[in-house]
Amino acid sequence: MAHEEGNRPPGLIASVGLLARNAIGLLLNRLELAAVELAEVRDHLLKLALVFALAVVLGGFALIYASVTIVYLAWAAIGWVILPIITGVFLLIAIGLILYARAVLRSGKLSLPATMAELKSDRDMLL
């Protein structure tokens, strides 16, 4: 009789245990994928922050020298009027850059596309 019980399919408790073990394995797999993608995003953000900081510093120096040169050259022709003109140009450029940065953030380039796709497919498969 003990031999016959070994040939039977697993019972409800064994099936639930197997299902739970598979679900935990799937969850761990997705967490590992998310961790890998987050590490990649973190590396890209650090590089982007460093490049951005250097660009801001160097761009600031270039902007200062260009502004001084333009003011020096235009002062004889139009006097103090050159100062609000330069201010307006810089303001328009700053607004354009802010709008561009918002567009990049809204486009979702810093999201986790592979992880989200896998989680969605898992959800669709389970439901």
Short mmCIF file of C-alpha atoms in Angstrom, two decimals:
data_model
loop_
_atom_site.label_atom_id
_atom_site.label_comp_id
_atom_site.label_asym_id
_atom_site.label_seq_id
_atom_site.Cartn_x
_atom_site.Cartn_y
_atom_site.Cartn_z
CA MET A 1 0.00 0.00 0.00
CA ALA A 2 2.84 2.41 0.73
CA HIS A 3 4.10 1.77 -2.77
CA GLU A 4 0.76 2.82 -4.29
CA GLU A 5 0.75 6.16 -2.41
CA GLY A 6 4.13 7.08 -3.98
CA ASN A 7 2.66 6.71 -7.50
CA ARG A 8 -0.31 9.03 -6.87
CA PRO A 9 -0.15 12.62 -8.11
CA PRO A 10 0.70 15.18 -5.44
CA GLY A 11 -2.14 16.38 -3.26
CA LEU A 12 -3.59 19.83 -2.86
CA ILE A 13 -1.06 20.90 -0.21
CA ALA A 14 1.89 19.75 -2.32
CA SER A 15 0.47 21.56 -5.38
CA VAL A 16 -0.02 24.78 -3.42
CA GLY A 17 3.52 24.48 -2.07
CA LEU A 18 4.89 23.97 -5.58
CA LEU A 19 2.86 26.93 -6.85
CA ALA A 20 4.14 29.13 -4.00
CA ARG A 21 7.74 28.06 -4.66
CA ASN A 22 7.36 28.90 -8.39
CA ALA A 23 5.74 32.25 -7.57
CA ILE A 24 8.57 33.14 -5.20
CA GLY A 25 11.11 32.11 -7.82
CA LEU A 26 9.38 34.29 -10.41
CA LEU A 27 9.27 37.22 -8.00
CA LEU A 28 12.97 36.84 -7.20
CA ASN A 29 13.77 36.67 -10.91
CA ARG A 30 11.88 39.93 -11.53
CA LEU A 31 13.57 41.59 -8.56
CA GLU A 32 16.98 40.62 -9.91
CA LEU A 33 16.06 42.07 -13.32
CA ALA A 34 14.88 45.29 -11.68
CA ALA A 35 18.09 45.49 -9.63
CA VAL A 36 20.22 45.11 -12.75
CA GLU A 37 18.25 47.76 -14.60
CA LEU A 38 18.34 50.13 -11.62
CA ALA A 39 22.12 49.74 -11.46
CA GLU A 40 22.35 50.62 -15.16
CA VAL A 41 20.05 53.64 -14.72
CA ARG A 42 22.08 54.77 -11.70
CA ASP A 43 25.32 54.57 -13.70
CA HIS A 44 23.79 56.52 -16.57
CA LEU A 45 22.44 59.16 -14.18
CA LEU A 46 25.83 59.58 -12.50
CA LYS A 47 27.56 59.99 -15.87
CA LEU A 48 24.86 62.40 -16.99
CA ALA A 49 25.19 64.44 -13.79
CA LEU A 50 28.98 64.67 -14.17
CA VAL A 51 28.80 65.67 -17.84
CA PHE A 52 26.05 68.17 -17.05
CA ALA A 53 28.05 69.74 -14.22
CA LEU A 54 31.13 70.11 -16.42
CA ALA A 55 29.04 71.52 -19.25
CA VAL A 56 27.44 74.05 -16.92
CA VAL A 57 30.79 75.25 -15.58
CA LEU A 58 32.46 75.48 -18.99
CA GLY A 59 29.35 76.91 -20.61
CA GLY A 60 29.18 79.52 -17.87
CA PHE A 61 32.75 80.62 -18.55
CA ALA A 62 32.10 80.77 -22.29
CA LEU A 63 28.91 82.70 -21.75
CA ILE A 64 30.60 85.23 -19.49
CA TYR A 65 33.44 85.85 -21.94
CA ALA A 66 31.07 86.07 -24.91
CA SER A 67 28.82 88.49 -23.07
CA VAL A 68 31.71 90.72 -22.07
CA THR A 69 32.96 90.70 -25.67
CA ILE A 70 29.53 91.60 -27.08
CA VAL A 71 29.02 94.39 -24.53
CA TYR A 72 32.49 95.79 -25.24
CA LEU A 73 31.95 95.77 -29.01
CA ALA A 74 28.38 97.13 -28.95
CA TRP A 75 28.81 99.74 -26.21
CA ALA A 76 30.13 102.40 -28.59
CA ALA A 77 27.20 101.94 -30.98
CA ILE A 78 24.15 101.48 -28.70
CA GLY A 79 25.41 102.04 -25.16
CA TRP A 80 23.55 100.55 -22.20
CA VAL A 81 20.75 99.13 -24.42
CA ILE A 82 22.95 96.12 -25.13
CA LEU A 83 22.57 94.90 -21.53
CA PRO A 84 18.77 94.26 -21.63
CA ILE A 85 19.12 92.75 -25.10
CA ILE A 86 21.66 90.21 -23.85
CA THR A 87 19.52 89.53 -20.78
CA GLY A 88 16.48 88.81 -22.97
CA VAL A 89 18.44 86.46 -25.21
CA PHE A 90 19.76 84.52 -22.21
CA LEU A 91 16.28 84.35 -20.72
CA LEU A 92 14.82 82.89 -23.93
CA ILE A 93 17.60 80.30 -24.12
CA ALA A 94 17.04 79.32 -20.47
CA ILE A 95 13.30 78.88 -21.03
CA GLY A 96 13.99 76.73 -24.11
CA LEU A 97 16.37 74.51 -22.16
CA ILE A 98 13.89 74.08 -19.32
CA LEU A 99 11.16 73.06 -21.78
CA TYR A 100 13.54 70.59 -23.42
CA ALA A 101 14.47 69.05 -20.05
CA ARG A 102 10.78 68.64 -19.16
CA ALA A 103 10.15 66.93 -22.51
CA VAL A 104 13.01 64.48 -21.89
CA LEU A 105 11.67 63.65 -18.43
CA ARG A 106 8.13 63.15 -19.72
CA SER A 107 9.29 60.88 -22.55
CA GLY A 108 10.15 58.18 -20.00
CA LYS A 109 13.77 57.64 -20.94
CA LEU A 110 14.66 57.04 -17.29
CA SER A 111 12.09 54.29 -16.80
CA LEU A 112 12.68 50.53 -16.57
CA PRO A 113 11.18 49.25 -19.83
CA ALA A 114 12.26 45.60 -19.66
CA THR A 115 11.21 45.17 -16.04
CA MET A 116 7.86 46.83 -16.60
CA ALA A 117 7.19 44.71 -19.70
CA GLU A 118 8.02 41.51 -17.83
CA LEU A 119 5.85 42.49 -14.87
CA LYS A 120 2.97 43.31 -17.21
CA SER A 121 3.32 39.98 -19.03
CA ASP A 122 3.41 38.18 -15.66
CA ARG A 123 0.27 40.00 -14.56
CA ASP A 124 -1.50 39.21 -17.85
CA MET A 125 -0.48 35.57 -17.60
CA LEU A 126 -1.74 35.24 -14.03
CA LEU A 127 -5.04 37.04 -14.66
#
